[in-house]
mmCIF file of C-alpha atoms and ligand atoms in Angstrom:
data_model
loop_
_atom_site.group_PDB
_atom_site.id
_atom_site.type_symbol
_atom_site.label_atom_id
_atom_site.label_comp_id
_atom_site.label_asym_id
_atom_site.label_seq_id
_atom_site.Cartn_x
_atom_site.Cartn_y
_atom_site.Cartn_z
ATOM 1 C CA MET K 138 -8.791 -2.952 29.747
ATOM 2 C CA LYS K 139 -5.107 -3.391 29.071
ATOM 3 C CA GLU K 140 -3.687 -0.520 27.051
ATOM 4 C CA PHE K 141 -2.075 -1.416 23.712
ATOM 5 C CA LYS K 142 -0.710 -0.060 20.439
ATOM 6 C CA VAL K 143 -1.155 -1.121 16.827
ATOM 7 C CA LYS K 144 1.556 -0.725 14.202
ATOM 8 C CA VAL K 145 0.643 -0.951 10.517
ATOM 9 C CA SER K 146 2.862 -0.333 7.506
ATOM 10 C CA ALA K 147 2.592 1.718 4.359
ATOM 11 C CA THR K 148 2.089 -0.332 1.215
ATOM 12 C CA VAL K 149 2.782 -0.144 -2.487
ATOM 13 C CA ALA K 150 -0.032 -1.571 -4.608
ATOM 14 C CA ASN K 151 0.135 -2.872 -8.192
ATOM 15 C CA LEU K 152 3.980 -3.067 -8.370
ATOM 16 C CA GLY K 153 3.577 -2.184 -12.047
ATOM 17 C CA PRO K 154 1.707 -5.005 -13.812
ATOM 18 C CA GLY K 155 -0.141 -6.414 -10.769
ATOM 19 C CA PHE K 156 -3.058 -3.992 -11.030
ATOM 20 C CA ASP K 157 -5.424 -4.623 -8.111
ATOM 21 C CA PHE K 158 -3.710 -7.851 -7.010
ATOM 22 C CA LEU K 159 -0.009 -7.386 -6.172
ATOM 23 C CA GLY K 160 1.235 -5.326 -3.240
ATOM 24 C CA MET K 161 4.030 -5.067 -0.692
ATOM 25 C CA ALA K 162 4.490 -3.781 2.850
ATOM 26 C CA LEU K 163 7.109 -1.091 3.585
ATOM 27 C CA GLY K 164 9.140 -0.156 6.641
ATOM 28 C CA ILE K 165 7.137 3.074 7.057
ATOM 29 C CA TYR K 166 4.501 2.975 9.795
ATOM 30 C CA LEU K 167 1.366 4.289 11.371
ATOM 31 C CA VAL K 168 1.246 3.686 15.141
ATOM 32 C CA ALA K 169 -1.938 4.200 17.154
ATOM 33 C CA SER K 170 -2.664 3.672 20.867
ATOM 34 C CA VAL K 171 -5.714 2.569 22.764
ATOM 35 C CA ARG K 172 -5.765 3.893 26.323
ATOM 36 C CA GLU K 173 -8.125 4.110 29.250
ATOM 37 C CA LYS K 174 -9.453 7.600 29.593
ATOM 38 C CA GLU K 175 -12.188 8.646 31.982
ATOM 39 C CA GLY K 176 -15.112 10.449 30.392
ATOM 40 C CA SER K 177 -14.084 9.837 26.775
ATOM 41 C CA GLU K 178 -16.269 8.349 24.098
ATOM 42 C CA ILE K 179 -15.297 7.183 20.624
ATOM 43 C CA LYS K 180 -17.194 9.300 18.157
ATOM 44 C CA ALA K 181 -17.678 8.910 14.414
ATOM 45 C CA ASP K 182 -15.842 11.348 12.195
ATOM 46 C CA LYS K 183 -16.233 10.347 8.556
ATOM 47 C CA GLU K 184 -12.801 11.767 7.732
ATOM 48 C CA ASP K 185 -11.108 9.499 10.271
ATOM 49 C CA ALA K 186 -10.692 6.146 8.514
ATOM 50 C CA LEU K 187 -9.247 4.455 11.607
ATOM 51 C CA VAL K 188 -12.052 5.337 14.037
ATOM 52 C CA SER K 189 -14.679 4.788 11.308
ATOM 53 C CA ALA K 190 -13.378 1.223 10.881
ATOM 54 C CA VAL K 191 -13.667 0.592 14.629
ATOM 55 C CA ILE K 192 -17.232 1.936 14.694
ATOM 56 C CA SER K 193 -18.180 0.018 11.559
ATOM 57 C CA LEU K 194 -17.219 -3.295 13.201
ATOM 58 C CA SER K 195 -18.953 -2.364 16.452
ATOM 59 C CA ASP K 196 -22.148 -1.617 14.461
ATOM 60 C CA GLU K 197 -21.837 -4.725 12.278
ATOM 61 C CA LYS K 198 -21.340 -7.056 15.246
ATOM 62 C CA LYS K 199 -23.827 -5.127 17.397
ATOM 63 C CA ILE K 200 -21.327 -4.897 20.234
ATOM 64 C CA PRO K 201 -21.101 -1.440 21.790
ATOM 65 C CA LEU K 202 -17.659 0.069 22.261
ATOM 66 C CA PRO K 203 -16.577 0.320 25.880
ATOM 67 C CA LYS K 204 -16.878 3.745 27.469
ATOM 68 C CA ASN K 205 -13.800 5.458 28.803
ATOM 69 C CA ILE K 206 -11.284 4.453 26.160
ATOM 70 C CA SER K 207 -9.479 6.724 23.768
ATOM 71 C CA ILE K 208 -7.885 5.930 20.428
ATOM 72 C CA GLN K 209 -5.144 8.165 19.176
ATOM 73 C CA GLN K 210 -2.570 8.152 16.421
ATOM 74 C CA ASP K 211 0.866 8.380 18.035
ATOM 75 C CA THR K 212 2.845 8.673 14.814
ATOM 76 C CA ASN K 213 1.978 8.421 11.186
ATOM 77 C CA ALA K 214 4.868 8.465 8.736
ATOM 78 C CA ILE K 215 2.598 7.556 5.796
ATOM 79 C CA PRO K 216 1.801 10.634 3.690
ATOM 80 C CA ALA K 217 -1.899 10.946 2.741
ATOM 81 C CA LYS K 218 -3.119 10.568 -0.864
ATOM 82 C CA SER K 219 0.380 9.756 -2.027
ATOM 83 C CA GLY K 220 -0.105 6.199 -3.286
ATOM 84 C CA LEU K 221 1.423 4.590 -0.189
ATOM 85 C CA GLY K 222 -1.732 3.049 1.270
ATOM 86 C CA SER K 223 -2.351 5.587 4.063
ATOM 87 C CA SER K 224 -6.091 4.932 4.200
ATOM 88 C CA ALA K 225 -5.586 1.150 4.020
ATOM 89 C CA ALA K 226 -3.186 1.353 6.975
ATOM 90 C CA ALA K 227 -5.711 3.397 8.967
ATOM 91 C CA ARG K 228 -8.502 0.929 8.225
ATOM 92 C CA VAL K 229 -6.356 -2.084 9.055
ATOM 93 C CA ALA K 230 -5.404 -0.399 12.346
ATOM 94 C CA GLY K 231 -9.101 0.202 13.066
ATOM 95 C CA VAL K 232 -10.022 -3.419 12.338
ATOM 96 C CA LEU K 233 -7.231 -4.678 14.631
ATOM 97 C CA ILE K 234 -8.328 -2.327 17.411
ATOM 98 C CA ALA K 235 -11.990 -3.373 17.090
ATOM 99 C CA ASN K 236 -10.976 -7.040 17.039
ATOM 100 C CA LYS K 237 -9.180 -6.648 20.349
ATOM 101 C CA VAL K 238 -11.390 -4.159 22.152
ATOM 102 C CA LEU K 239 -14.613 -5.969 21.218
ATOM 103 C CA ASP K 240 -13.027 -9.424 21.577
ATOM 104 C CA LEU K 241 -14.245 -10.468 18.118
ATOM 105 C CA GLN K 242 -11.675 -13.273 17.705
ATOM 106 C CA LEU K 243 -11.283 -12.553 13.981
ATOM 107 C CA ASP K 244 -8.487 -14.578 12.387
ATOM 108 C CA SER K 245 -6.076 -13.185 9.744
ATOM 109 C CA ILE K 246 -8.247 -13.940 6.728
ATOM 110 C CA GLU K 247 -11.300 -12.374 8.392
ATOM 111 C CA ILE K 248 -9.224 -9.314 9.291
ATOM 112 C CA VAL K 249 -7.973 -9.067 5.702
ATOM 113 C CA ARG K 250 -11.466 -9.426 4.253
ATOM 114 C CA LYS K 251 -12.962 -6.820 6.566
ATOM 115 C CA ALA K 252 -10.121 -4.352 5.947
ATOM 116 C CA ALA K 253 -10.318 -4.939 2.185
ATOM 117 C CA GLN K 254 -14.097 -4.458 2.239
ATOM 118 C CA LEU K 255 -13.748 -1.144 4.084
ATOM 119 C CA GLU K 256 -10.804 -0.053 1.986
ATOM 120 C CA GLY K 257 -11.943 -1.146 -1.465
ATOM 121 C CA HIS K 258 -8.340 -1.854 -2.514
ATOM 122 C CA PRO K 259 -7.307 -5.309 -1.360
ATOM 123 C CA ASP K 260 -3.847 -4.901 -2.904
ATOM 124 C CA ASN K 261 -3.106 -2.317 -0.181
ATOM 125 C CA ALA K 262 -5.078 -3.914 2.665
ATOM 126 C CA VAL K 263 -3.619 -7.412 2.224
ATOM 127 C CA PRO K 264 0.093 -6.519 2.517
ATOM 128 C CA ALA K 265 -0.723 -4.086 5.346
ATOM 129 C CA VAL K 266 -2.182 -7.024 7.307
ATOM 130 C CA ALA K 267 0.108 -9.840 6.157
ATOM 131 C CA GLY K 268 3.452 -8.113 5.419
ATOM 132 C CA GLY K 269 5.850 -9.119 2.623
ATOM 133 C CA ILE K 270 4.853 -9.168 -1.032
ATOM 134 C CA THR K 271 1.288 -10.346 -1.525
ATOM 135 C CA ILE K 272 -0.838 -11.748 -4.303
ATOM 136 C CA CYS K 273 -4.567 -11.478 -3.654
ATOM 137 C CA TYR K 274 -7.423 -12.970 -5.606
ATOM 138 C CA ASN K 275 -11.177 -13.258 -5.300
ATOM 139 C CA THR K 276 -12.901 -16.623 -5.052
ATOM 140 C CA PRO K 277 -16.604 -17.447 -4.676
ATOM 141 C CA GLY K 278 -15.832 -17.912 -0.966
ATOM 142 C CA GLY K 279 -14.184 -14.494 -0.611
ATOM 143 C CA LEU K 280 -10.807 -12.839 -0.903
ATOM 144 C CA GLU K 281 -7.741 -15.069 -0.583
ATOM 145 C CA TYR K 282 -4.035 -14.274 -0.643
ATOM 146 C CA GLU K 283 -0.527 -15.679 -0.754
ATOM 147 C CA VAL K 284 2.591 -14.055 0.708
ATOM 148 C CA LEU K 285 6.121 -14.046 -0.720
ATOM 149 C CA GLY K 286 8.972 -13.213 1.606
ATOM 150 C CA PRO K 287 11.000 -10.120 0.666
ATOM 151 C CA PRO K 288 14.054 -11.042 -1.411
ATOM 152 C CA ALA K 289 17.418 -10.109 0.083
ATOM 153 C CA GLY K 290 19.387 -7.314 -1.573
ATOM 154 C CA LEU K 291 16.496 -5.149 -2.696
ATOM 155 C CA LYS K 292 15.875 -1.589 -1.504
ATOM 156 C CA VAL K 293 12.688 0.306 -2.253
ATOM 157 C CA VAL K 294 13.200 3.934 -3.246
ATOM 158 C CA ILE K 295 10.093 6.112 -3.143
ATOM 159 C CA ALA K 296 9.967 9.493 -4.881
ATOM 160 C CA LEU K 297 7.373 11.612 -3.155
ATOM 161 C CA PRO K 298 6.305 14.669 -5.166
ATOM 162 C CA GLY K 299 4.413 17.553 -3.596
ATOM 163 C CA LEU K 300 1.216 16.409 -5.315
ATOM 164 C CA GLN K 301 -1.788 14.425 -4.138
ATOM 165 C CA THR K 302 -3.858 11.952 -6.136
ATOM 166 C CA ASP K 303 -7.421 10.970 -5.508
ATOM 167 C CA THR K 304 -7.566 7.223 -6.214
ATOM 168 C CA GLN K 305 -11.174 7.394 -7.451
ATOM 169 C CA LYS K 306 -10.180 10.028 -10.023
ATOM 170 C CA ALA K 307 -7.120 8.003 -11.021
ATOM 171 C CA ARG K 308 -9.385 4.970 -11.565
ATOM 172 C CA LYS K 309 -11.736 6.979 -13.769
ATOM 173 C CA LEU K 310 -8.869 7.501 -16.213
ATOM 174 C CA LEU K 311 -8.787 3.773 -16.931
ATOM 175 C CA PRO K 312 -10.697 2.230 -19.825
ATOM 176 C CA ASP K 313 -13.612 -0.122 -19.086
ATOM 177 C CA LYS K 314 -12.271 -2.618 -21.598
ATOM 178 C CA VAL K 315 -8.767 -3.534 -22.719
ATOM 179 C CA SER K 316 -7.608 -5.565 -25.701
ATOM 180 C CA VAL K 317 -6.536 -9.184 -25.335
ATOM 181 C CA LYS K 318 -3.116 -8.034 -26.554
ATOM 182 C CA ASP K 319 -2.766 -5.566 -23.674
ATOM 183 C CA ALA K 320 -4.107 -8.093 -21.151
ATOM 184 C CA VAL K 321 -1.509 -10.627 -22.323
ATOM 185 C CA TYR K 322 1.246 -7.992 -22.207
ATOM 186 C CA SER K 323 0.451 -7.253 -18.560
ATOM 187 C CA ALA K 324 -0.167 -10.864 -17.482
ATOM 188 C CA ALA K 325 3.207 -11.870 -18.951
ATOM 189 C CA ARG K 326 4.967 -9.111 -17.006
ATOM 190 C CA ALA K 327 3.157 -9.858 -13.744
ATOM 191 C CA SER K 328 4.334 -13.480 -14.036
ATOM 192 C CA LEU K 329 7.844 -12.294 -14.849
ATOM 193 C CA LEU K 330 7.784 -9.943 -11.860
ATOM 194 C CA VAL K 331 6.927 -12.753 -9.450
ATOM 195 C CA LYS K 332 9.697 -14.912 -10.940
ATOM 196 C CA SER K 333 12.243 -12.082 -10.663
ATOM 197 C CA LEU K 334 11.350 -11.424 -7.020
ATOM 198 C CA VAL K 335 11.233 -15.068 -5.963
ATOM 199 C CA GLU K 336 14.426 -16.083 -7.740
ATOM 200 C CA ARG K 337 16.197 -12.728 -7.236
ATOM 201 C CA LYS K 338 16.569 -12.250 -10.994
ATOM 202 C CA PHE K 339 16.579 -8.502 -10.577
ATOM 203 C CA ASN K 340 17.826 -7.853 -14.114
ATOM 204 C CA LEU K 341 14.303 -8.800 -15.298
ATOM 205 C CA LEU K 342 12.615 -6.089 -13.215
ATOM 206 C CA SER K 343 12.863 -3.183 -15.670
ATOM 207 C CA GLU K 344 10.813 -5.142 -18.205
ATOM 208 C CA ALA K 345 8.649 -6.863 -15.571
ATOM 209 C CA MET K 346 7.395 -3.595 -14.061
ATOM 210 C CA LYS K 347 5.830 -2.338 -17.316
ATOM 211 C CA ASP K 348 2.112 -2.768 -17.873
ATOM 212 C CA ARG K 349 -0.680 -1.706 -20.148
ATOM 213 C CA LEU K 350 -3.625 -1.737 -17.751
ATOM 214 C CA HIS K 351 -3.104 1.419 -15.734
ATOM 215 C CA GLN K 352 0.274 3.154 -15.993
ATOM 216 C CA PRO K 353 -0.096 4.398 -19.594
ATOM 217 C CA TYR K 354 -3.378 6.105 -18.586
ATOM 218 C CA ARG K 355 -2.310 7.418 -15.214
ATOM 219 C CA LYS K 356 1.092 8.776 -16.090
ATOM 220 C CA GLU K 357 -0.515 12.061 -17.225
ATOM 221 C CA LEU K 358 -1.058 12.744 -13.491
ATOM 222 C CA ILE K 359 2.685 12.370 -12.889
ATOM 223 C CA PRO K 360 4.671 14.973 -14.842
ATOM 224 C CA GLY K 361 7.868 13.477 -16.262
ATOM 225 C CA PHE K 362 6.928 9.863 -15.466
ATOM 226 C CA ASP K 363 8.650 8.311 -18.516
ATOM 227 C CA GLU K 364 11.777 10.311 -17.815
ATOM 228 C CA ILE K 365 11.682 9.310 -14.145
ATOM 229 C CA VAL K 366 11.691 5.684 -15.265
ATOM 230 C CA SER K 367 14.564 6.081 -17.731
ATOM 231 C CA ARG K 368 16.727 8.257 -15.473
ATOM 232 C CA SER K 369 16.206 6.021 -12.433
ATOM 233 C CA LEU K 370 17.374 3.046 -14.505
ATOM 234 C CA LYS K 371 20.420 5.017 -15.653
ATOM 235 C CA ALA K 372 21.129 5.820 -11.988
ATOM 236 C CA GLY K 373 21.253 2.107 -11.215
ATOM 237 C CA ALA K 374 17.661 1.133 -10.313
ATOM 238 C CA TYR K 375 16.451 -2.321 -11.346
ATOM 239 C CA GLY K 376 12.958 -1.142 -12.239
ATOM 240 C CA THR K 377 10.494 1.688 -11.619
ATOM 241 C CA ALA K 378 6.699 2.010 -11.594
ATOM 242 C CA ILE K 379 3.832 4.087 -10.202
ATOM 243 C CA SER K 380 3.124 3.330 -6.541
ATOM 244 C CA GLY K 381 -0.577 2.398 -6.321
ATOM 245 C CA SER K 382 -2.512 5.066 -8.175
ATOM 246 C CA GLY K 383 0.318 7.609 -7.667
ATOM 247 C CA PRO K 384 1.572 10.252 -7.457
ATOM 248 C CA CYS K 385 4.526 8.510 -5.737
ATOM 249 C CA VAL K 386 6.825 6.583 -8.015
ATOM 250 C CA PHE K 387 8.927 3.744 -6.634
ATOM 251 C CA SER K 388 12.011 1.871 -7.764
ATOM 252 C CA PHE K 389 13.541 -1.398 -6.747
ATOM 253 C CA ALA K 390 17.279 -0.767 -6.453
ATOM 254 C CA PRO K 391 20.434 -2.332 -5.043
ATOM 255 C CA GLU K 392 21.577 -0.656 -1.814
ATOM 256 C CA GLU K 393 24.563 1.013 -3.498
ATOM 257 C CA ALA K 394 22.335 2.716 -6.097
ATOM 258 C CA ALA K 395 19.456 3.649 -3.768
ATOM 259 C CA SER K 396 20.428 7.266 -3.129
ATOM 260 C CA SER K 397 21.478 7.965 -6.734
ATOM 261 C CA THR K 398 18.125 6.537 -7.858
ATOM 262 C CA GLY K 399 16.207 8.736 -5.398
ATOM 263 C CA LYS K 400 18.157 11.836 -6.439
ATOM 264 C CA ALA K 401 17.585 11.124 -10.148
ATOM 265 C CA MET K 402 13.817 10.791 -9.618
ATOM 266 C CA VAL K 403 13.610 13.948 -7.494
ATOM 267 C CA LYS K 404 15.626 15.866 -10.105
ATOM 268 C CA VAL K 405 13.086 15.077 -12.836
ATOM 269 C CA PHE K 406 10.206 16.272 -10.637
ATOM 270 C CA ASN K 407 12.175 19.439 -9.815
ATOM 271 C CA GLU K 408 12.841 20.067 -13.512
ATOM 272 C CA LYS K 409 9.072 19.946 -14.020
ATOM 273 C CA GLY K 410 8.680 22.589 -11.291
ATOM 274 C CA ILE K 411 7.487 20.125 -8.642
ATOM 275 C CA LYS K 412 9.039 19.868 -5.207
ATOM 276 C CA ALA K 413 9.877 16.297 -4.285
ATOM 277 C CA GLU K 414 11.797 14.211 -1.810
ATOM 278 C CA TYR K 415 12.810 10.584 -1.702
ATOM 279 C CA ILE K 416 12.727 7.860 0.922
ATOM 280 C CA VAL K 417 14.808 4.682 0.920
ATOM 281 C CA THR K 418 13.107 1.820 2.720
ATOM 282 C CA ASP K 419 12.739 -1.966 2.740
ATOM 283 C CA ILE K 420 9.982 -4.431 2.093
ATOM 284 C CA THR K 421 8.994 -5.558 5.578
ATOM 285 C CA LYS K 422 7.950 -9.109 6.249
ATOM 286 C CA GLU K 423 6.170 -8.114 9.445
ATOM 287 C CA GLY K 424 2.453 -7.786 9.095
ATOM 288 C CA ALA K 425 0.265 -5.494 11.170
ATOM 289 C CA GLN K 426 1.088 -5.865 14.854
ATOM 290 C CA ILE K 427 -0.483 -5.380 18.237
ATOM 291 C CA ILE K 428 2.050 -4.257 20.832
ATOM 292 C CA GLU K 429 1.002 -4.730 24.479
HETATM 293 N N1 LIG Q 594 -5.011 -1.053 -7.187
HETATM 294 C C1 LIG Q 594 -5.476 0.230 -6.717
HETATM 295 C C2 LIG Q 594 -5.408 1.214 -7.880
HETATM 296 C C3 LIG Q 594 -4.606 0.683 -5.601
HETATM 297 O O1 LIG Q 594 -4.379 1.211 -8.572
HETATM 298 O O2 LIG Q 594 -6.359 1.945 -8.111
HETATM 299 C C4 LIG Q 594 -4.957 2.007 -5.020
HETATM 300 O O3 LIG Q 594 -3.988 2.329 -4.023
#
C-alpha cells in the first residue's frame, strides 16, 4: 500500500440564518496519515470519530481492513466542541481513508452522503468535503449540494472562548415549531446572505446574518453574545453570528478590521470572566484532499 495523508478543513455551519443548510470551509485543518506498520491493527474506539468512520465503511461494505496499516492524526488545529466542525472533519477524513484503503470508488456525492450520515450535520460535512460556501438540501434521492466560491476581500474572524458546547444539548434548546413570521424572517435573511456573498454586497451582511430559528435560543450559552455582535460591528466587522451551535462566534470582516474585530469580541468574553482568543482565517475553496 502506498502511504498517504488526508487534509480536511474546519467548517462554520449555519452562517446565521442558514440553520442546517449553509456552511463554509476554513483554512484551519486536520491532517491524518495512513502508513504501513507491521503488526498493527485498526481497532474501534467509540471516541475516535475518524477511525470509527473507517470501520463503519469497512463493516457496511463487508470489506475487511488490511492488516499492518496504521492511521494517525498528524496535526489537528480544529478545537473540539467549539462549533468549528471538528467531528465532521474527523468523519470526512475517515470516509476518505476508507474510500482509498478499501478501494470503494465512492464519488464526491457518495462521500458527502456517507460523511453527512455519520455526522448528522450535513452543513458541516458538505463544506468539509467540497470546500467553499455550500448550500445543502435533502431530496427524495438523497442529500444534494451546491458550492459558491469564496468572495474576494472577506476575512473570517473566529472568537474562541474557553467553553465547550455539546451540539445535542444546543439543539434541545430549540423549539419544535416556529411561527410563519419567524420562518419568513429567517428565509429572507438566508436569501439576502447568499446575495451579499455572491455579489460582494458586504454592507448587507449585518442584517443578513440575523435569524430567528436558532440564535435567539442558543445565545444563552454564549455570555455577552448580543454585545459581541454590536461591538464587533463597531470595530469594523461586516456581520457576526454563532458558529454552528457555538460557543465560537464568527465575523465576516475586511482585512483591515480583522484584528480589531477579534480583539473586540475577545474583550467582551473577558469582561464576562471568560478566557478567549481569536483566529483570523479565510474561507478556503479547497475541499478535503488526499496527499500522496
Ligand atoms: N446545523 C447544526 C446545528 C450544526 O446548528 O445544530 C452543528 O455544528
